GROMACS .gro file of C-alpha atoms in nm:
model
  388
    1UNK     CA    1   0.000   0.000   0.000
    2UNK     CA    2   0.872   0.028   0.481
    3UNK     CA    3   0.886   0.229   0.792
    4UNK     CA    4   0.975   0.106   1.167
    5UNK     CA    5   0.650   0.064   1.347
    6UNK     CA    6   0.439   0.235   1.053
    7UNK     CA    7   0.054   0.335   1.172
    8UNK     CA    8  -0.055   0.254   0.821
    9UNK     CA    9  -0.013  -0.145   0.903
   10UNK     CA   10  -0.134  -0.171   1.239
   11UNK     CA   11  -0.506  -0.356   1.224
   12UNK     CA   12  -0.510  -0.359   1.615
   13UNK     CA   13  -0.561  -0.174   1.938
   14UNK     CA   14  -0.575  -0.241   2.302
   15UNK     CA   15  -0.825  -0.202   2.519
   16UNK     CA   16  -0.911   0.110   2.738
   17UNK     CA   17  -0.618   0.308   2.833
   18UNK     CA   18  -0.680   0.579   3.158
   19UNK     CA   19  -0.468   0.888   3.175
   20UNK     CA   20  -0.496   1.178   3.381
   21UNK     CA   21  -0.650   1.459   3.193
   22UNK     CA   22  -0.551   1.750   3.436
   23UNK     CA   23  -0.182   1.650   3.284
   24UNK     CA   24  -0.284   1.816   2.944
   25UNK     CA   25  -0.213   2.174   2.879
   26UNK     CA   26  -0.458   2.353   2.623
   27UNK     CA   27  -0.224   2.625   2.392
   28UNK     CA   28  -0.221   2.740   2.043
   29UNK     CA   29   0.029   2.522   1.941
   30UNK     CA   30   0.277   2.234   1.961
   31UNK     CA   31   0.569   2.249   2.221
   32UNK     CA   32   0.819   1.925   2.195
   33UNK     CA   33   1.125   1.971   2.442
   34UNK     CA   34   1.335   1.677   2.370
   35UNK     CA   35   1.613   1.511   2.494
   36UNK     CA   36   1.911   1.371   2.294
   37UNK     CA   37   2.175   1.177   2.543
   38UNK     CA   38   2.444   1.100   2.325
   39UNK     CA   39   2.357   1.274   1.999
   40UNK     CA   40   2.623   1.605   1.911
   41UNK     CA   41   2.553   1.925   1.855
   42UNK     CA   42   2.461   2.029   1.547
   43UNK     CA   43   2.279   1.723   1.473
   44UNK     CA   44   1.947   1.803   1.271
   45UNK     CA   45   1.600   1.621   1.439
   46UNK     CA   46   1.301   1.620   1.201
   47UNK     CA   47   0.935   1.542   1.230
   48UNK     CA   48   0.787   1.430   0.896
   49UNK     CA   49   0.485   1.315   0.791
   50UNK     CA   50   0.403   1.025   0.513
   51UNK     CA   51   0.198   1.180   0.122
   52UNK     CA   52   0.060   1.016  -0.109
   53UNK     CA   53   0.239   0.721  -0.249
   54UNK     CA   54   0.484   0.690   0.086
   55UNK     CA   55   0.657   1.039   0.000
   56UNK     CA   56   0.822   1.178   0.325
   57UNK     CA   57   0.755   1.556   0.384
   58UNK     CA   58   0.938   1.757   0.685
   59UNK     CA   59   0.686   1.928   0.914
   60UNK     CA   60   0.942   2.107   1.066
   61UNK     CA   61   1.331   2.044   1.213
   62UNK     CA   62   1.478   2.108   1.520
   63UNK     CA   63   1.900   2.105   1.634
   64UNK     CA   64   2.037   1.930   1.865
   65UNK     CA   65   2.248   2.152   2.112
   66UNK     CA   66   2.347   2.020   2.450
   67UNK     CA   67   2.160   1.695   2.394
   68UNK     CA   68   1.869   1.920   2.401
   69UNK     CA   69   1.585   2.011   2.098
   70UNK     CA   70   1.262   2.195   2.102
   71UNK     CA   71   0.984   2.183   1.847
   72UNK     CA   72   0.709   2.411   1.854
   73UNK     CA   73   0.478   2.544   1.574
   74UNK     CA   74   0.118   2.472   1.529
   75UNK     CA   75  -0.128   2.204   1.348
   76UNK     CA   76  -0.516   2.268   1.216
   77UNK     CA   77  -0.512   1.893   1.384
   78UNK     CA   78  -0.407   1.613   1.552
   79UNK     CA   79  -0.187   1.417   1.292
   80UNK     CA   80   0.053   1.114   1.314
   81UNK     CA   81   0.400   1.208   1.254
   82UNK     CA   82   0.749   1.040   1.258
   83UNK     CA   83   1.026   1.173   1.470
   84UNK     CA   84   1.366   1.127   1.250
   85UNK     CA   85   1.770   1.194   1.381
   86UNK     CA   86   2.009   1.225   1.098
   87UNK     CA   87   2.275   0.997   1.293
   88UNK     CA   88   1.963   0.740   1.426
   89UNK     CA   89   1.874   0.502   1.209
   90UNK     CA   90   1.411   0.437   1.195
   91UNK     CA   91   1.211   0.671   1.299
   92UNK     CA   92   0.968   0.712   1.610
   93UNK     CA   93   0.598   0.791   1.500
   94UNK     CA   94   0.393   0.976   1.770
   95UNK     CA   95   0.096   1.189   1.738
   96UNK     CA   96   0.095   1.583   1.695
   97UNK     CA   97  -0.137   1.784   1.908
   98UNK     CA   98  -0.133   2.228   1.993
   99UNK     CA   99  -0.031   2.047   2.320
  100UNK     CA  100   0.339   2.028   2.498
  101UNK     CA  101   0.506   1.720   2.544
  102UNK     CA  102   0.846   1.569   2.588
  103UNK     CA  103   1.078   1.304   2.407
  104UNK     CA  104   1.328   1.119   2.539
  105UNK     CA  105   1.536   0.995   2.202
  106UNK     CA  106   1.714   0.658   2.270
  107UNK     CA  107   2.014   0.700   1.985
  108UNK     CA  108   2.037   0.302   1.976
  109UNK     CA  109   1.681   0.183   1.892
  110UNK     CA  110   1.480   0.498   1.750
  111UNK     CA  111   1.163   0.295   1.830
  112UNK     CA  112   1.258   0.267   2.247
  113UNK     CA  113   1.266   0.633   2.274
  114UNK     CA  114   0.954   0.797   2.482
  115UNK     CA  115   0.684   1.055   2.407
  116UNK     CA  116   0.503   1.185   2.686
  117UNK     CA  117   0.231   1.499   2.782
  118UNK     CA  118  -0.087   1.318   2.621
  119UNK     CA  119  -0.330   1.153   2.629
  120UNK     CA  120  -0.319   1.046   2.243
  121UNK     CA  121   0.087   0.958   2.285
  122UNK     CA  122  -0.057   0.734   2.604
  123UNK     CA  123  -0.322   0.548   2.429
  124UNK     CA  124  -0.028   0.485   2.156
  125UNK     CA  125   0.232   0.394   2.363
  126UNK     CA  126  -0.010   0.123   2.507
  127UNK     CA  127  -0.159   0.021   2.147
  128UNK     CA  128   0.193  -0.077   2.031
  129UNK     CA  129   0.310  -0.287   2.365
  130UNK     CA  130  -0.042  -0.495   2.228
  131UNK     CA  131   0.078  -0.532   1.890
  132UNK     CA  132   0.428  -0.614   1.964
  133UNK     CA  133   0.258  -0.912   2.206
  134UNK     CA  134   0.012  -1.046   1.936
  135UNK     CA  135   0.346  -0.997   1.708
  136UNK     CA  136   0.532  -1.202   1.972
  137UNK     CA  137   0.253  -1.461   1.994
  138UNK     CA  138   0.170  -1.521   1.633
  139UNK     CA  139   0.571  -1.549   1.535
  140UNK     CA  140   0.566  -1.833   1.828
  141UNK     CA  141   0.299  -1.955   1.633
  142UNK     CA  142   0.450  -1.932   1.311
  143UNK     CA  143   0.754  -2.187   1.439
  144UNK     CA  144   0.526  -2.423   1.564
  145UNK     CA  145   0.316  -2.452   1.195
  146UNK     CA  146   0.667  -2.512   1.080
  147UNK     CA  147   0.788  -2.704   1.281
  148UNK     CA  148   0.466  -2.929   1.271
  149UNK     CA  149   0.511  -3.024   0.868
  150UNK     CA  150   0.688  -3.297   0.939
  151UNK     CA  151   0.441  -3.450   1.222
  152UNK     CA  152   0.230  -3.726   1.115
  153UNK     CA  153  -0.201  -3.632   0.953
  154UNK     CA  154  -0.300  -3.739   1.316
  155UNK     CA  155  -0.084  -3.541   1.539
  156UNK     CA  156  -0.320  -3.301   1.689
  157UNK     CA  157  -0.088  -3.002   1.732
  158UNK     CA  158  -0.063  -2.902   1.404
  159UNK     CA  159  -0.458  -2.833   1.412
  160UNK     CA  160  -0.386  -2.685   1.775
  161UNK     CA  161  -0.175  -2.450   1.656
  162UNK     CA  162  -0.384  -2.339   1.367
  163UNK     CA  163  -0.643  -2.272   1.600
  164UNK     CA  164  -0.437  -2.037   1.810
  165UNK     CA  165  -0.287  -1.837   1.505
  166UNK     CA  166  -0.671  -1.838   1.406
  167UNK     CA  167  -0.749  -1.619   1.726
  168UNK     CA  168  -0.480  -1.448   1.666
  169UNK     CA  169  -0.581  -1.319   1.325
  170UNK     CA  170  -0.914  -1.198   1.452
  171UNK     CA  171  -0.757  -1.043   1.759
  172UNK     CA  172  -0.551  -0.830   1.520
  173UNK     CA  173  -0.911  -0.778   1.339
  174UNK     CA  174  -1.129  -0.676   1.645
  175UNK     CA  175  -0.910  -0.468   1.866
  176UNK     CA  176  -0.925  -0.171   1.691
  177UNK     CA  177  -1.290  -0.130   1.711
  178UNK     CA  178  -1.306  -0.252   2.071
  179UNK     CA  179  -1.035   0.034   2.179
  180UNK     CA  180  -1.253   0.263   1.978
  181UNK     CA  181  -1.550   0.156   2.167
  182UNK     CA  182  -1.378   0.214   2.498
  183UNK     CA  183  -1.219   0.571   2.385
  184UNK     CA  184  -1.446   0.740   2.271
  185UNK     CA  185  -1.387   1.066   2.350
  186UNK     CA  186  -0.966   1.018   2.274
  187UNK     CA  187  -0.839   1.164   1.925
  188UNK     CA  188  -0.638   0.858   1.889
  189UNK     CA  189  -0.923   0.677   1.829
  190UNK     CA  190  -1.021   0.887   1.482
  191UNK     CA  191  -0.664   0.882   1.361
  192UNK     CA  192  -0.680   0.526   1.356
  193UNK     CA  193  -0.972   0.557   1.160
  194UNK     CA  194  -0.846   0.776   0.950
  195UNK     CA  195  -0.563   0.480   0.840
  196UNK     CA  196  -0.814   0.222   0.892
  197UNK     CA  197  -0.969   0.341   0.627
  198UNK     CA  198  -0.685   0.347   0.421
  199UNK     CA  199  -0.601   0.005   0.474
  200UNK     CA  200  -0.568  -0.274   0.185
  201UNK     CA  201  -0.967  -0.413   0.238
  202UNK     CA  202  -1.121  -0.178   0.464
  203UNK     CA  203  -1.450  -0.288   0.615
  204UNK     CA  204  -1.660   0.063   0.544
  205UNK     CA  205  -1.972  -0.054   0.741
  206UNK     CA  206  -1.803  -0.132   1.052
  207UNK     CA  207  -1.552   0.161   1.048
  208UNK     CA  208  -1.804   0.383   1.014
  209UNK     CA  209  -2.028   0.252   1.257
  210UNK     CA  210  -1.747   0.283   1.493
  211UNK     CA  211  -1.648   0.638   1.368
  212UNK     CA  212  -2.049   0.726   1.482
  213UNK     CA  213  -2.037   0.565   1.814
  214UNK     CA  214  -1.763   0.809   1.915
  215UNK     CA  215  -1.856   1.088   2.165
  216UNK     CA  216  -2.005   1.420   1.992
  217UNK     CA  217  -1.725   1.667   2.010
  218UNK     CA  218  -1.489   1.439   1.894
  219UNK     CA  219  -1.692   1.367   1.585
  220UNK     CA  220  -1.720   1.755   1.493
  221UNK     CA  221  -1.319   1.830   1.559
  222UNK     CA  222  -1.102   1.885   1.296
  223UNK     CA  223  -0.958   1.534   1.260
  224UNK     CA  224  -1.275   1.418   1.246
  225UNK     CA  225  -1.346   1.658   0.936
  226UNK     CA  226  -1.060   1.494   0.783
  227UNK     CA  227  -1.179   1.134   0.838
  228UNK     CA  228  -1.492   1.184   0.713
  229UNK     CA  229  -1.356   1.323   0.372
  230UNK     CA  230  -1.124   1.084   0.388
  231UNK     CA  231  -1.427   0.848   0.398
  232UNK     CA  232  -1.590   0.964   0.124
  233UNK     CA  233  -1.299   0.931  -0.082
  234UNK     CA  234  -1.234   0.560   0.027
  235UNK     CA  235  -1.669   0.479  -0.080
  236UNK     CA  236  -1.637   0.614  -0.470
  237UNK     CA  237  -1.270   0.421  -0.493
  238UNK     CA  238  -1.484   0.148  -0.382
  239UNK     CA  239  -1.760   0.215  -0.590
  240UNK     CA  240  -1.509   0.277  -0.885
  241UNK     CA  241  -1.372  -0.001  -0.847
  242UNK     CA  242  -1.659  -0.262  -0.826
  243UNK     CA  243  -1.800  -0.074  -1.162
  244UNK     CA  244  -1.493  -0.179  -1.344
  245UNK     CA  245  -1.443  -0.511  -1.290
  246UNK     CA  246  -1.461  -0.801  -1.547
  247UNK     CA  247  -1.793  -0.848  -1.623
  248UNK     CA  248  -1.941  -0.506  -1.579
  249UNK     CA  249  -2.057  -0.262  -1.868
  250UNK     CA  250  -1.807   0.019  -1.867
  251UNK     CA  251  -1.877   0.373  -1.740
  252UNK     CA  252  -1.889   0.613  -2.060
  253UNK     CA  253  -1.666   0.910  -2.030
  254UNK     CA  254  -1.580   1.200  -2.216
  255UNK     CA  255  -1.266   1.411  -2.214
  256UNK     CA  256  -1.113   1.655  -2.452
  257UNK     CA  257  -0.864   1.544  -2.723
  258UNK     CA  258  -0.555   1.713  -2.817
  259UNK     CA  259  -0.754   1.961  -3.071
  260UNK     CA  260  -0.955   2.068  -2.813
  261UNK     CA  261  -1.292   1.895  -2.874
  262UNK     CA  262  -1.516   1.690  -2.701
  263UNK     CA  263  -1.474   1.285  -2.762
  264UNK     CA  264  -1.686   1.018  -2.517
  265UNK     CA  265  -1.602   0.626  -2.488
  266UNK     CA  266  -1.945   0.537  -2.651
  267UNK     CA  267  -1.841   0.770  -2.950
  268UNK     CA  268  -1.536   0.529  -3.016
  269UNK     CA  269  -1.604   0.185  -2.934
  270UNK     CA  270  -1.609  -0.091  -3.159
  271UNK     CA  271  -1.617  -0.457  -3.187
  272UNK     CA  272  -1.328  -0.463  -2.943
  273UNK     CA  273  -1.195  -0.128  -2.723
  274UNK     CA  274  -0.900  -0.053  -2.563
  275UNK     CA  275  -0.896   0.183  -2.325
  276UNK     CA  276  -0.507   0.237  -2.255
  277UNK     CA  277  -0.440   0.477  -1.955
  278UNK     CA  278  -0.065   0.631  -1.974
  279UNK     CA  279   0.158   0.920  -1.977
  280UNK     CA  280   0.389   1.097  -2.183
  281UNK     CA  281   0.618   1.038  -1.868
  282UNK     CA  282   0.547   0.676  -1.810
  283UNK     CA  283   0.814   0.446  -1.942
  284UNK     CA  284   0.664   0.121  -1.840
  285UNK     CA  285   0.381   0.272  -2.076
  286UNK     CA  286   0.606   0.421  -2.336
  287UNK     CA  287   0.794   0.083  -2.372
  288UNK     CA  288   0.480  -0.108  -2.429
  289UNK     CA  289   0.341   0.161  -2.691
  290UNK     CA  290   0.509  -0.020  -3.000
  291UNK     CA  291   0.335  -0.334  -2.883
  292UNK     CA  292   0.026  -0.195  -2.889
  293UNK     CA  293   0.058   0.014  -3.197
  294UNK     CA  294   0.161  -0.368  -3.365
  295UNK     CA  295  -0.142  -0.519  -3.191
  296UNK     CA  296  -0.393  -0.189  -3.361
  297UNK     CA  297  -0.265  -0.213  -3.729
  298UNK     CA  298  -0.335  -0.549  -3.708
  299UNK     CA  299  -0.651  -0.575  -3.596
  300UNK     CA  300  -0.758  -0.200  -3.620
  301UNK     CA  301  -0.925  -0.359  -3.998
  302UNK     CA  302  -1.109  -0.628  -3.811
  303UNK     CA  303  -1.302  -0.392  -3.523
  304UNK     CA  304  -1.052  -0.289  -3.266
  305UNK     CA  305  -1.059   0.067  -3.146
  306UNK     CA  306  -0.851   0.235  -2.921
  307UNK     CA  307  -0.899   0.484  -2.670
  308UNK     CA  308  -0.613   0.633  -2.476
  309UNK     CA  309  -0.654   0.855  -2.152
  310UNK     CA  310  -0.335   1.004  -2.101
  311UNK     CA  311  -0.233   1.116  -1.715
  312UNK     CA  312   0.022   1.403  -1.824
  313UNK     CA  313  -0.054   1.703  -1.617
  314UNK     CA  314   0.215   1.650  -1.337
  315UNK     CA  315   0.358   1.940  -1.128
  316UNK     CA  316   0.654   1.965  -1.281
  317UNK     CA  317   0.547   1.947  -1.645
  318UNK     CA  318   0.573   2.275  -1.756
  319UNK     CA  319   0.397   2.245  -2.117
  320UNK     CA  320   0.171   1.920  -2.027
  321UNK     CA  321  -0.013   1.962  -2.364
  322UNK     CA  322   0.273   1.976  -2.557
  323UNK     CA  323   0.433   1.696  -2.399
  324UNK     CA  324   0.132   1.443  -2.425
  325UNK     CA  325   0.101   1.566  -2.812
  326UNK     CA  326   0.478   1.519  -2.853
  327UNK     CA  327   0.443   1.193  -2.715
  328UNK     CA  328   0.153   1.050  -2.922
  329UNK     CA  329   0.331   1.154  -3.222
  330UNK     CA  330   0.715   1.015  -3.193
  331UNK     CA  331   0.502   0.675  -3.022
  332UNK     CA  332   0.298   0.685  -3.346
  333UNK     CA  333  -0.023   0.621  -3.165
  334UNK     CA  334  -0.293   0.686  -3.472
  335UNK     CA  335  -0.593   0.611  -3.267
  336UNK     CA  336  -0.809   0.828  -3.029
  337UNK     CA  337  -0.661   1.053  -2.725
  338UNK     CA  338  -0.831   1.217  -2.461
  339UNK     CA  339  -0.692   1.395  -2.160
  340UNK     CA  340  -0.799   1.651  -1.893
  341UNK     CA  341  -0.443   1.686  -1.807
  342UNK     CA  342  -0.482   1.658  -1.432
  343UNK     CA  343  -0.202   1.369  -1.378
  344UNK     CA  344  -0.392   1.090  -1.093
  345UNK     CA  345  -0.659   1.368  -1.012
  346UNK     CA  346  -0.801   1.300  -1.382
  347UNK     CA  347  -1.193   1.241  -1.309
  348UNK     CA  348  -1.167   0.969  -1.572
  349UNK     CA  349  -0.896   0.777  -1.369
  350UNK     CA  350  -1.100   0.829  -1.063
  351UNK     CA  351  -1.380   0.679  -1.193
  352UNK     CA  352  -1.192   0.380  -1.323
  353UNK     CA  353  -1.009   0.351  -1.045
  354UNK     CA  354  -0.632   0.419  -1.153
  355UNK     CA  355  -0.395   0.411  -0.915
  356UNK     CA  356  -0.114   0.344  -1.150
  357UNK     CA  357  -0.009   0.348  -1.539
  358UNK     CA  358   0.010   0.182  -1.753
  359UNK     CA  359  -0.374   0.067  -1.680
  360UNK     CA  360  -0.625  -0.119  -1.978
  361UNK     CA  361  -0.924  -0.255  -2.002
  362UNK     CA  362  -1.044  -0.455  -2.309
  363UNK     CA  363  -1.450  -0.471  -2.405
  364UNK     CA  364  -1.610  -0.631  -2.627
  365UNK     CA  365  -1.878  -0.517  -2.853
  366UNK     CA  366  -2.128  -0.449  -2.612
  367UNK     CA  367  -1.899  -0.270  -2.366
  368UNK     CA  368  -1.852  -0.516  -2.118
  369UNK     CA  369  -1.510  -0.529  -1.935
  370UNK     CA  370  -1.365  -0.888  -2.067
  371UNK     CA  371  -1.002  -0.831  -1.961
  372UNK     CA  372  -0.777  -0.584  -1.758
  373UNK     CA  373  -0.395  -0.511  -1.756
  374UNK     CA  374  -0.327  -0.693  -2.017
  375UNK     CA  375   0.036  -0.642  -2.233
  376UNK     CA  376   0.278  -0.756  -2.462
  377UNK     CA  377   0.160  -1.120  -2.611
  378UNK     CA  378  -0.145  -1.151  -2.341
  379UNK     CA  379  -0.293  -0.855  -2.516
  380UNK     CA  380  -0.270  -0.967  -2.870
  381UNK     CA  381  -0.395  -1.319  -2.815
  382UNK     CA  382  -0.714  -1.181  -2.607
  383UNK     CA  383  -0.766  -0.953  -2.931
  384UNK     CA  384  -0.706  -1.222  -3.149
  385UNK     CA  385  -0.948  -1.466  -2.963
  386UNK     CA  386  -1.236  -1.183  -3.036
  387UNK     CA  387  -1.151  -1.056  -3.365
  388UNK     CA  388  -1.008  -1.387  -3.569
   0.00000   0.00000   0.00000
């Protein structure tokens, strides 16, 4: 969907956690006064949060003088960040609050180091002493199922075994909604929700079941505003994606083309239709071009049409247009373009679903999905099977 500890993986919680709430400080913003035994001067301290596609971005750096940092600066809400030390190796992920707190950075093991002052840093600290138990319990587990391949069908502790890492599994499932249940007035409790819903299979219904059983003023904070959207998002990926998937009709669309006009899907399709998603600066997708130009003059005669959605539009393309037009013509791509030149945030890719390029789906006459993904040989023999 690579870091030490990373909140995006964790699918469990513990159960209630009880901190003293007259230990929080309300201020405009964040106050970190950390503590660096062993780290020299000069030594530069981050805290970074994780974009889109695992980029790291620095939220703001800190020096270390006297074994001694401070952070302080402000947040529109609570977030997860990771604390990083340019000598440390891994990185310490906490959570950000307009609140004061301390760190205690252990320069041998990144992940041992201590963040105190909250009650959101509490209910973490506790949440990953669970999940490095169930870690501990289902790698014991994992050596016994090993170790048990050799044992004969009617040893029982093979099936004893597999009934333990079975519990396991569902503990790792079911924790997270019965801390929820538990906290539900703690802000911890709607970041997790807020990766929860991020996760690989998400179940919507129950996470947001759990999001509404949380106390009122939690649910109309700031992080919650981000959850929610974030929610939203997560139900038309879903939706996307269950509309495109073998077997379904596919969603018409309509996008300009390189002149400038107006072309949909339906205006295009033929016996057989590719729609190729790709990108002047894709070279996965530029290397597979002259296999799909082959595959079109061969069977353009017999009913296949082409429609490609290109994804130029990134940041850093200064002349997108240009580039996407430059592209089509040294790839020698004679079929149909269309692009809104808004890279991923293309509303065509969202409603197909694309989270990378190159991307294609194949239909057949009637505009049913009948493959996906397909390249090099695989797509000329699924052509071939329609069209010869």
């Amino acid at each position: 969907m690579r870091h030490i500890i990373s909140f995006l993986v964790f699918t469990v919680l513990l159960t209630s956690c009880n901190t003293d709430k007259k230990t929080e400080v309300k201020q405009d913003g964040y106050r970190i006064e950390g503590s660096a035994p062993g780290v020299y001067n000069g030594i530069r301290v981050y805290l970074e949060t994780r974009a889109n596609r695992g980029r790291t971005v620095a939220l703001d750096t800190a020096i270390v003088m006297n074994e001694s940092f401070v952070f302080e600066g402000k947040v529109e809400s609570p977030i997860m960040v990771y604390l990083n030390v340019n000598s440390v190796r891994g990185s310490k992920p906490l959570i950000l609050e307009n609140k004061s707190m301390t760190a205690v950075i252990d320069k041998d093991q990144i992940t041992n180091s201590t963040i105190e002052g909250t009650e959101a840093n509490t209910a973490f600290k506790s949440y990953t002493e669970k999940i490095d138990e169930l870690s501990r319990e289902r790698l014991k587990l994992n050596g016994q199922l090993r170790a048990s391949q050799n044992n004969s069908d009617d040893d029982p502790k093979p099936t004893e075994a597999q009934s333990e890492m079975d519990k396991i599994n569902k503990a790792f499932e079911d924790l997270p909604f019965e801390y929820i249940e538990k906290n539900k007035d703690n802000v911890f409790s709607v970041i997790l929700l807020q990766n929860l819903i991020e996760g690989k299979s998400p179940n919507i219904s129950r996470i947001e079941s759990a999001f509404n059983s949380l106390n009122e003023d939690l649910k109309n904070s700031a992080a919650a505003s981000i959850f929610k959207t974030k929610l939203q998002v997560k139900k038309v990926e879903i939706e996307a994606l269950n509309a495109t998937q073998i077997g379904k009709v596919a969603p018409n669309f309509s996008a300009p083309t390189p002149e400038g006009k107006t072309l949909s899907l339906n205006e295009v399709k033929g016996k057989l239709t590719l729609i190729d998603f790709w990108a002047s600066w894709c070279k996965p997708c530029r290397r597979e071009n002259p296999n799909v130009v082959k595959v079109y003059n061969k069977y353009h005669d017999k009913g296949l049409e082409i429609i490609s959605v290109s994804l130029d539009g990134t940041r850093t393309q200064r002349e997108p247009k240009q580039a996407w037009i430059k592209a089509i013509e040294d790839d020698k791509l004679t079929w149909s373009h269309v692009s809104n030149l808004n890279y991923f945030d293309d509303p065509v890719a969202k409603m197909y679903n694309i989270t990378s390029i190159p991307a294609t789906f194949l239909l057949d006459e009637n505009g049913t999905i009948v493959a996906k993904n397909l390249r090099g040989d695989a797509l000329e023999q699924k052509v071939a099977e329609y069209l010869n």
